[in-house]
């Protein structure tokens, strides 16, 4: 007697992981996380480029670093403090990995046919003290930014996004300048600069970063609007 066995393959396949659609909200978070990690990786490549602005000598990496703060603020606004701190830790891990791999590439013996080892070392080579200062400043500043954004969010009752974004970023950028310059040019430097020069350099960098932070406010609003576009809207009373 022939029996008919229903084909359940199509039904079962719908429960497989590859058939489950990722919620758009989580997909957007992954995009922001990718942007954050890409910026941190980019910094390691372009930080050797120095340029001048108003008498300050500035690393080219700052043009990518500024974008990391609005990303963590936006993640904190939509997904909460825990998720924002996770982004910070993942960015730190990516930074360490890129630094380690780049230093390994520099240390590898060059081929006799490769004539650009000196230039390669100049771009990707790292001074240990600068690396320590950079990583320490990153962790302190980014973690403070996540904490401060949540602090001001509670104090304002979730209102005034522009104020919370700027207050958290301005304080965090000051810490970033103090920690990096303090370690690299003051506490452990072979030739410690004069205190007046240290203060002038730190305040100069900080004021430059504050200007960038104020300019990134529209970016924060645009990203928040983008993330909330898929949220269900309540019916008007």
PDB file of C-alpha atoms in Angstrom:
ATOM      1  CA  UNK A   1       0.000   0.000   0.000  1.00  0.00           C
ATOM      2  CA  UNK A   2       1.361   3.322  -1.049  1.00  0.00           C
ATOM      3  CA  UNK A   3       1.446   5.970   1.611  1.00  0.00           C
ATOM      4  CA  UNK A   4       1.924   9.624   0.941  1.00  0.00           C
ATOM      5  CA  UNK A   5       4.490  11.353   3.076  1.00  0.00           C
ATOM      6  CA  UNK A   6       4.007  15.106   3.078  1.00  0.00           C
ATOM      7  CA  UNK A   7       7.022  17.096   2.018  1.00  0.00           C
ATOM      8  CA  UNK A   8       7.962  19.104   5.039  1.00  0.00           C
ATOM      9  CA  UNK A   9      11.297  20.295   3.693  1.00  0.00           C
ATOM     10  CA  UNK A  10       9.983  23.729   2.753  1.00  0.00           C
ATOM     11  CA  UNK A  11       8.285  24.105   6.120  1.00  0.00           C
ATOM     12  CA  UNK A  12      11.370  22.990   8.033  1.00  0.00           C
ATOM     13  CA  UNK A  13      13.646  25.215   5.963  1.00  0.00           C
ATOM     14  CA  UNK A  14      11.785  28.289   7.132  1.00  0.00           C
ATOM     15  CA  UNK A  15      13.012  27.582  10.653  1.00  0.00           C
ATOM     16  CA  UNK A  16      16.654  27.356   9.658  1.00  0.00           C
ATOM     17  CA  UNK A  17      18.881  30.265  10.793  1.00  0.00           C
ATOM     18  CA  UNK A  18      19.621  31.369   7.237  1.00  0.00           C
ATOM     19  CA  UNK A  19      15.898  31.797   6.573  1.00  0.00           C
ATOM     20  CA  UNK A  20      15.294  34.061   9.542  1.00  0.00           C
ATOM     21  CA  UNK A  21      15.382  37.676   8.541  1.00  0.00           C
ATOM     22  CA  UNK A  22      17.454  39.977  10.690  1.00  0.00           C
ATOM     23  CA  UNK A  23      15.291  42.737  12.173  1.00  0.00           C
ATOM     24  CA  UNK A  24      15.951  46.048  10.436  1.00  0.00           C
ATOM     25  CA  UNK A  25      16.730  47.664  13.782  1.00  0.00           C
ATOM     26  CA  UNK A  26      19.516  45.154  14.465  1.00  0.00           C
ATOM     27  CA  UNK A  27      20.780  45.449  10.906  1.00  0.00           C
ATOM     28  CA  UNK A  28      21.136  49.191  11.384  1.00  0.00           C
ATOM     29  CA  UNK A  29      23.027  48.587  14.625  1.00  0.00           C
ATOM     30  CA  UNK A  30      25.439  46.329  12.737  1.00  0.00           C
ATOM     31  CA  UNK A  31      25.935  49.093  10.168  1.00  0.00           C
ATOM     32  CA  UNK A  32      26.806  51.569  12.937  1.00  0.00           C
ATOM     33  CA  UNK A  33      29.130  49.049  14.580  1.00  0.00           C
ATOM     34  CA  UNK A  34      30.849  48.450  11.249  1.00  0.00           C
ATOM     35  CA  UNK A  35      31.231  52.207  10.772  1.00  0.00           C
ATOM     36  CA  UNK A  36      32.755  52.535  14.242  1.00  0.00           C
ATOM     37  CA  UNK A  37      35.257  49.703  13.757  1.00  0.00           C
ATOM     38  CA  UNK A  38      36.135  50.930  10.262  1.00  0.00           C
ATOM     39  CA  UNK A  39      36.948  54.372  11.691  1.00  0.00           C
ATOM     40  CA  UNK A  40      39.132  52.856  14.415  1.00  0.00           C
ATOM     41  CA  UNK A  41      40.997  50.757  11.832  1.00  0.00           C
ATOM     42  CA  UNK A  42      41.354  53.744   9.504  1.00  0.00           C
ATOM     43  CA  UNK A  43      42.963  55.785  12.278  1.00  0.00           C
ATOM     44  CA  UNK A  44      45.868  53.328  12.477  1.00  0.00           C
ATOM     45  CA  UNK A  45      46.596  53.826   8.779  1.00  0.00           C
ATOM     46  CA  UNK A  46      46.394  57.618   8.518  1.00  0.00           C
ATOM     47  CA  UNK A  47      47.596  58.729  11.963  1.00  0.00           C
ATOM     48  CA  UNK A  48      51.143  59.169  10.621  1.00  0.00           C
ATOM     49  CA  UNK A  49      49.890  61.986   8.381  1.00  0.00           C
ATOM     50  CA  UNK A  50      50.315  65.324  10.163  1.00  0.00           C
ATOM     51  CA  UNK A  51      48.636  68.538   9.112  1.00  0.00           C
ATOM     52  CA  UNK A  52      48.440  72.061  10.504  1.00  0.00           C
ATOM     53  CA  UNK A  53      45.481  74.124  11.640  1.00  0.00           C
ATOM     54  CA  UNK A  54      45.691  77.446  13.502  1.00  0.00           C
ATOM     55  CA  UNK A  55      49.219  76.670  14.613  1.00  0.00           C
ATOM     56  CA  UNK A  56      48.355  73.154  15.823  1.00  0.00           C
ATOM     57  CA  UNK A  57      49.984  70.025  14.427  1.00  0.00           C
ATOM     58  CA  UNK A  58      47.167  67.495  14.132  1.00  0.00           C
ATOM     59  CA  UNK A  59      47.129  63.815  13.250  1.00  0.00           C
ATOM     60  CA  UNK A  60      45.155  62.836  10.169  1.00  0.00           C
ATOM     61  CA  UNK A  61      43.422  60.192  12.261  1.00  0.00           C
ATOM     62  CA  UNK A  62      41.279  62.812  13.965  1.00  0.00           C
ATOM     63  CA  UNK A  63      39.124  63.068  10.854  1.00  0.00           C
ATOM     64  CA  UNK A  64      37.912  59.515  11.491  1.00  0.00           C
ATOM     65  CA  UNK A  65      38.055  59.602  15.297  1.00  0.00           C
ATOM     66  CA  UNK A  66      35.487  62.395  15.575  1.00  0.00           C
ATOM     67  CA  UNK A  67      32.833  60.168  13.996  1.00  0.00           C
ATOM     68  CA  UNK A  68      33.141  57.523  16.715  1.00  0.00           C
ATOM     69  CA  UNK A  69      31.592  59.761  19.385  1.00  0.00           C
ATOM     70  CA  UNK A  70      28.286  60.465  17.610  1.00  0.00           C
ATOM     71  CA  UNK A  71      28.028  56.738  16.830  1.00  0.00           C
ATOM     72  CA  UNK A  72      28.237  55.747  20.509  1.00  0.00           C
ATOM     73  CA  UNK A  73      25.842  58.555  21.449  1.00  0.00           C
ATOM     74  CA  UNK A  74      23.309  57.385  18.889  1.00  0.00           C
ATOM     75  CA  UNK A  75      23.652  53.759  19.978  1.00  0.00           C
ATOM     76  CA  UNK A  76      23.186  54.852  23.587  1.00  0.00           C
ATOM     77  CA  UNK A  77      20.106  56.870  22.642  1.00  0.00           C
ATOM     78  CA  UNK A  78      18.380  54.034  20.774  1.00  0.00           C
ATOM     79  CA  UNK A  79      19.804  50.807  22.207  1.00  0.00           C
ATOM     80  CA  UNK A  80      20.930  51.833  25.689  1.00  0.00           C
ATOM     81  CA  UNK A  81      24.163  52.217  27.623  1.00  0.00           C
ATOM     82  CA  UNK A  82      25.091  48.521  27.632  1.00  0.00           C
ATOM     83  CA  UNK A  83      25.018  48.284  23.864  1.00  0.00           C
ATOM     84  CA  UNK A  84      27.027  51.510  23.528  1.00  0.00           C
ATOM     85  CA  UNK A  85      29.687  50.202  25.913  1.00  0.00           C
ATOM     86  CA  UNK A  86      29.796  46.969  23.901  1.00  0.00           C
ATOM     87  CA  UNK A  87      30.608  49.040  20.815  1.00  0.00           C
ATOM     88  CA  UNK A  88      33.474  50.670  22.729  1.00  0.00           C
ATOM     89  CA  UNK A  89      34.942  47.307  23.756  1.00  0.00           C
ATOM     90  CA  UNK A  90      34.583  45.836  20.272  1.00  0.00           C
ATOM     91  CA  UNK A  91      36.280  48.904  18.822  1.00  0.00           C
ATOM     92  CA  UNK A  92      39.110  48.511  21.330  1.00  0.00           C
ATOM     93  CA  UNK A  93      39.565  44.871  20.358  1.00  0.00           C
ATOM     94  CA  UNK A  94      39.584  45.739  16.664  1.00  0.00           C
ATOM     95  CA  UNK A  95      42.125  48.484  17.310  1.00  0.00           C
ATOM     96  CA  UNK A  96      44.467  46.116  19.146  1.00  0.00           C
ATOM     97  CA  UNK A  97      44.092  43.490  16.403  1.00  0.00           C
ATOM     98  CA  UNK A  98      44.854  45.957  13.604  1.00  0.00           C
ATOM     99  CA  UNK A  99      47.841  47.343  15.510  1.00  0.00           C
ATOM    100  CA  UNK A 100      49.200  43.869  16.156  1.00  0.00           C
ATOM    101  CA  UNK A 101      48.800  42.720  12.558  1.00  0.00           C
ATOM    102  CA  UNK A 102      50.299  45.923  11.157  1.00  0.00           C
ATOM    103  CA  UNK A 103      53.350  45.666  13.433  1.00  0.00           C
ATOM    104  CA  UNK A 104      53.792  42.045  12.372  1.00  0.00           C
ATOM    105  CA  UNK A 105      53.697  43.140   8.732  1.00  0.00           C
ATOM    106  CA  UNK A 106      56.332  45.809   9.440  1.00  0.00           C
ATOM    107  CA  UNK A 107      58.572  43.296  11.233  1.00  0.00           C
ATOM    108  CA  UNK A 108      58.506  40.721   8.429  1.00  0.00           C
ATOM    109  CA  UNK A 109      61.798  40.695   6.466  1.00  0.00           C
ATOM    110  CA  UNK A 110      61.265  42.500   3.159  1.00  0.00           C
ATOM    111  CA  UNK A 111      61.889  40.845  -0.168  1.00  0.00           C
ATOM    112  CA  UNK A 112      65.031  41.995  -2.008  1.00  0.00           C
ATOM    113  CA  UNK A 113      62.694  43.261  -4.718  1.00  0.00           C
ATOM    114  CA  UNK A 114      60.661  45.381  -2.285  1.00  0.00           C
ATOM    115  CA  UNK A 115      62.138  48.882  -2.150  1.00  0.00           C
ATOM    116  CA  UNK A 116      59.532  50.613   0.015  1.00  0.00           C
ATOM    117  CA  UNK A 117      60.200  49.077   3.444  1.00  0.00           C
ATOM    118  CA  UNK A 118      61.270  52.409   4.950  1.00  0.00           C
ATOM    119  CA  UNK A 119      58.124  54.160   3.735  1.00  0.00           C
ATOM    120  CA  UNK A 120      55.978  51.223   4.863  1.00  0.00           C
ATOM    121  CA  UNK A 121      57.529  51.377   8.343  1.00  0.00           C
ATOM    122  CA  UNK A 122      56.981  55.130   8.502  1.00  0.00           C
ATOM    123  CA  UNK A 123      53.269  54.770   7.776  1.00  0.00           C
ATOM    124  CA  UNK A 124      52.430  51.674   9.822  1.00  0.00           C
ATOM    125  CA  UNK A 125      55.252  51.565  12.352  1.00  0.00           C
ATOM    126  CA  UNK A 126      54.258  52.429  15.915  1.00  0.00           C
ATOM    127  CA  UNK A 127      56.074  53.943  18.877  1.00  0.00           C
ATOM    128  CA  UNK A 128      55.148  51.838  21.961  1.00  0.00           C
ATOM    129  CA  UNK A 129      54.545  54.862  24.193  1.00  0.00           C
ATOM    130  CA  UNK A 130      52.243  56.463  21.619  1.00  0.00           C
ATOM    131  CA  UNK A 131      50.324  53.188  21.261  1.00  0.00           C
ATOM    132  CA  UNK A 132      49.805  52.920  25.025  1.00  0.00           C
ATOM    133  CA  UNK A 133      48.750  56.565  25.238  1.00  0.00           C
ATOM    134  CA  UNK A 134      46.342  56.163  22.325  1.00  0.00           C
ATOM    135  CA  UNK A 135      44.672  53.014  23.680  1.00  0.00           C
ATOM    136  CA  UNK A 136      44.388  54.428  27.197  1.00  0.00           C
ATOM    137  CA  UNK A 137      42.907  57.693  25.935  1.00  0.00           C
ATOM    138  CA  UNK A 138      40.452  55.771  23.761  1.00  0.00           C
ATOM    139  CA  UNK A 139      39.135  53.624  26.621  1.00  0.00           C
ATOM    140  CA  UNK A 140      38.875  56.493  29.093  1.00  0.00           C
ATOM    141  CA  UNK A 141      37.268  58.966  26.684  1.00  0.00           C
ATOM    142  CA  UNK A 142      34.849  56.573  24.998  1.00  0.00           C
ATOM    143  CA  UNK A 143      33.724  54.950  28.257  1.00  0.00           C
ATOM    144  CA  UNK A 144      33.193  58.381  29.788  1.00  0.00           C
ATOM    145  CA  UNK A 145      31.200  59.454  26.742  1.00  0.00           C
ATOM    146  CA  UNK A 146      28.870  56.464  27.133  1.00  0.00           C
ATOM    147  CA  UNK A 147      28.438  57.145  30.857  1.00  0.00           C
ATOM    148  CA  UNK A 148      28.006  60.908  30.456  1.00  0.00           C
ATOM    149  CA  UNK A 149      25.442  60.571  27.670  1.00  0.00           C
ATOM    150  CA  UNK A 150      23.308  58.299  29.867  1.00  0.00           C
ATOM    151  CA  UNK A 151      23.794  60.644  32.846  1.00  0.00           C
ATOM    152  CA  UNK A 152      22.560  63.684  30.928  1.00  0.00           C
ATOM    153  CA  UNK A 153      19.786  61.642  29.378  1.00  0.00           C
ATOM    154  CA  UNK A 154      18.386  60.933  32.831  1.00  0.00           C
ATOM    155  CA  UNK A 155      18.885  64.499  33.993  1.00  0.00           C
ATOM    156  CA  UNK A 156      16.995  65.891  30.987  1.00  0.00           C
ATOM    157  CA  UNK A 157      14.301  63.232  30.982  1.00  0.00           C
ATOM    158  CA  UNK A 158      15.319  62.083  27.510  1.00  0.00           C
ATOM    159  CA  UNK A 159      14.900  65.558  26.003  1.00  0.00           C
ATOM    160  CA  UNK A 160      17.378  67.952  24.367  1.00  0.00           C
ATOM    161  CA  UNK A 161      19.410  65.443  22.361  1.00  0.00           C
ATOM    162  CA  UNK A 162      21.676  68.222  21.069  1.00  0.00           C
ATOM    163  CA  UNK A 163      22.586  69.203  24.635  1.00  0.00           C
ATOM    164  CA  UNK A 164      23.263  65.653  25.795  1.00  0.00           C
ATOM    165  CA  UNK A 165      25.355  64.890  22.740  1.00  0.00           C
ATOM    166  CA  UNK A 166      27.536  67.968  23.134  1.00  0.00           C
ATOM    167  CA  UNK A 167      27.927  67.836  26.914  1.00  0.00           C
ATOM    168  CA  UNK A 168      29.020  64.204  26.854  1.00  0.00           C
ATOM    169  CA  UNK A 169      31.358  64.664  23.896  1.00  0.00           C
ATOM    170  CA  UNK A 170      32.972  67.898  25.117  1.00  0.00           C
ATOM    171  CA  UNK A 171      33.907  66.340  28.463  1.00  0.00           C
ATOM    172  CA  UNK A 172      35.098  63.139  26.819  1.00  0.00           C
ATOM    173  CA  UNK A 173      37.285  64.996  24.340  1.00  0.00           C
ATOM    174  CA  UNK A 174      38.942  66.866  27.206  1.00  0.00           C
ATOM    175  CA  UNK A 175      39.740  63.539  28.875  1.00  0.00           C
ATOM    176  CA  UNK A 176      41.017  62.177  25.571  1.00  0.00           C
ATOM    177  CA  UNK A 177      43.438  65.091  25.160  1.00  0.00           C
ATOM    178  CA  UNK A 178      44.571  64.988  28.794  1.00  0.00           C
ATOM    179  CA  UNK A 179      45.208  61.242  28.889  1.00  0.00           C
ATOM    180  CA  UNK A 180      46.947  61.013  25.516  1.00  0.00           C
ATOM    181  CA  UNK A 181      49.126  64.101  25.914  1.00  0.00           C
ATOM    182  CA  UNK A 182      49.774  63.316  29.570  1.00  0.00           C
ATOM    183  CA  UNK A 183      51.115  59.834  28.848  1.00  0.00           C
ATOM    184  CA  UNK A 184      52.869  60.587  25.567  1.00  0.00           C
ATOM    185  CA  UNK A 185      54.406  63.986  26.313  1.00  0.00           C
ATOM    186  CA  UNK A 186      54.422  64.434  30.079  1.00  0.00           C
ATOM    187  CA  UNK A 187      54.381  61.453  32.448  1.00  0.00           C
ATOM    188  CA  UNK A 188      56.588  59.019  30.533  1.00  0.00           C
ATOM    189  CA  UNK A 189      58.248  61.197  27.904  1.00  0.00           C
ATOM    190  CA  UNK A 190      62.049  61.051  27.718  1.00  0.00           C
ATOM    191  CA  UNK A 191      62.109  64.832  27.384  1.00  0.00           C
ATOM    192  CA  UNK A 192      59.211  66.289  29.343  1.00  0.00           C
ATOM    193  CA  UNK A 193      57.872  69.492  27.838  1.00  0.00           C
ATOM    194  CA  UNK A 194      57.297  72.588  29.944  1.00  0.00           C
ATOM    195  CA  UNK A 195      54.004  72.649  31.837  1.00  0.00           C
ATOM    196  CA  UNK A 196      52.874  75.793  30.029  1.00  0.00           C
ATOM    197  CA  UNK A 197      53.499  74.123  26.661  1.00  0.00           C
ATOM    198  CA  UNK A 198      51.648  70.997  27.778  1.00  0.00           C
ATOM    199  CA  UNK A 199      48.614  73.012  28.888  1.00  0.00           C
ATOM    200  CA  UNK A 200      48.613  75.102  25.704  1.00  0.00           C
ATOM    201  CA  UNK A 201      48.854  72.009  23.487  1.00  0.00           C
ATOM    202  CA  UNK A 202      46.153  70.118  25.399  1.00  0.00           C
ATOM    203  CA  UNK A 203      43.717  73.037  25.410  1.00  0.00           C
ATOM    204  CA  UNK A 204      44.411  73.718  21.737  1.00  0.00           C
ATOM    205  CA  UNK A 205      43.621  70.140  20.749  1.00  0.00           C
ATOM    206  CA  UNK A 206      40.555  70.127  22.993  1.00  0.00           C
ATOM    207  CA  UNK A 207      39.129  73.338  21.534  1.00  0.00           C
ATOM    208  CA  UNK A 208      39.646  71.974  18.022  1.00  0.00           C
ATOM    209  CA  UNK A 209      37.785  68.781  18.974  1.00  0.00           C
ATOM    210  CA  UNK A 210      34.993  70.797  20.615  1.00  0.00           C
ATOM    211  CA  UNK A 211      34.474  72.645  17.347  1.00  0.00           C
ATOM    212  CA  UNK A 212      34.148  69.342  15.518  1.00  0.00           C
ATOM    213  CA  UNK A 213      31.784  68.011  18.199  1.00  0.00           C
ATOM    214  CA  UNK A 214      29.440  70.964  17.757  1.00  0.00           C
ATOM    215  CA  UNK A 215      29.433  70.447  13.999  1.00  0.00           C
ATOM    216  CA  UNK A 216      28.491  66.767  14.342  1.00  0.00           C
ATOM    217  CA  UNK A 217      25.130  67.547  15.993  1.00  0.00           C
ATOM    218  CA  UNK A 218      23.221  67.298  12.672  1.00  0.00           C
ATOM    219  CA  UNK A 219      24.867  63.907  12.106  1.00  0.00           C
ATOM    220  CA  UNK A 220      23.514  62.673  15.445  1.00  0.00           C
ATOM    221  CA  UNK A 221      19.984  63.837  14.649  1.00  0.00           C
ATOM    222  CA  UNK A 222      20.129  62.274  11.187  1.00  0.00           C
ATOM    223  CA  UNK A 223      21.277  58.912  12.553  1.00  0.00           C
ATOM    224  CA  UNK A 224      18.632  58.912  15.299  1.00  0.00           C
ATOM    225  CA  UNK A 225      15.926  59.724  12.748  1.00  0.00           C
ATOM    226  CA  UNK A 226      17.222  56.919  10.524  1.00  0.00           C
ATOM    227  CA  UNK A 227      17.149  54.398  13.370  1.00  0.00           C
ATOM    228  CA  UNK A 228      13.681  55.387  14.533  1.00  0.00           C
ATOM    229  CA  UNK A 229      12.175  55.289  11.051  1.00  0.00           C
ATOM    230  CA  UNK A 230      11.233  51.622  11.485  1.00  0.00           C
ATOM    231  CA  UNK A 231       9.761  51.974  14.973  1.00  0.00           C
ATOM    232  CA  UNK A 232       5.961  51.589  15.153  1.00  0.00           C
ATOM    233  CA  UNK A 233       4.253  54.898  15.712  1.00  0.00           C
ATOM    234  CA  UNK A 234       1.514  55.150  18.271  1.00  0.00           C
ATOM    235  CA  UNK A 235      -1.897  56.318  17.147  1.00  0.00           C
ATOM    236  CA  UNK A 236      -2.700  59.935  18.030  1.00  0.00           C
ATOM    237  CA  UNK A 237      -5.136  60.292  20.962  1.00  0.00           C
TER     238      UNK A 237
END
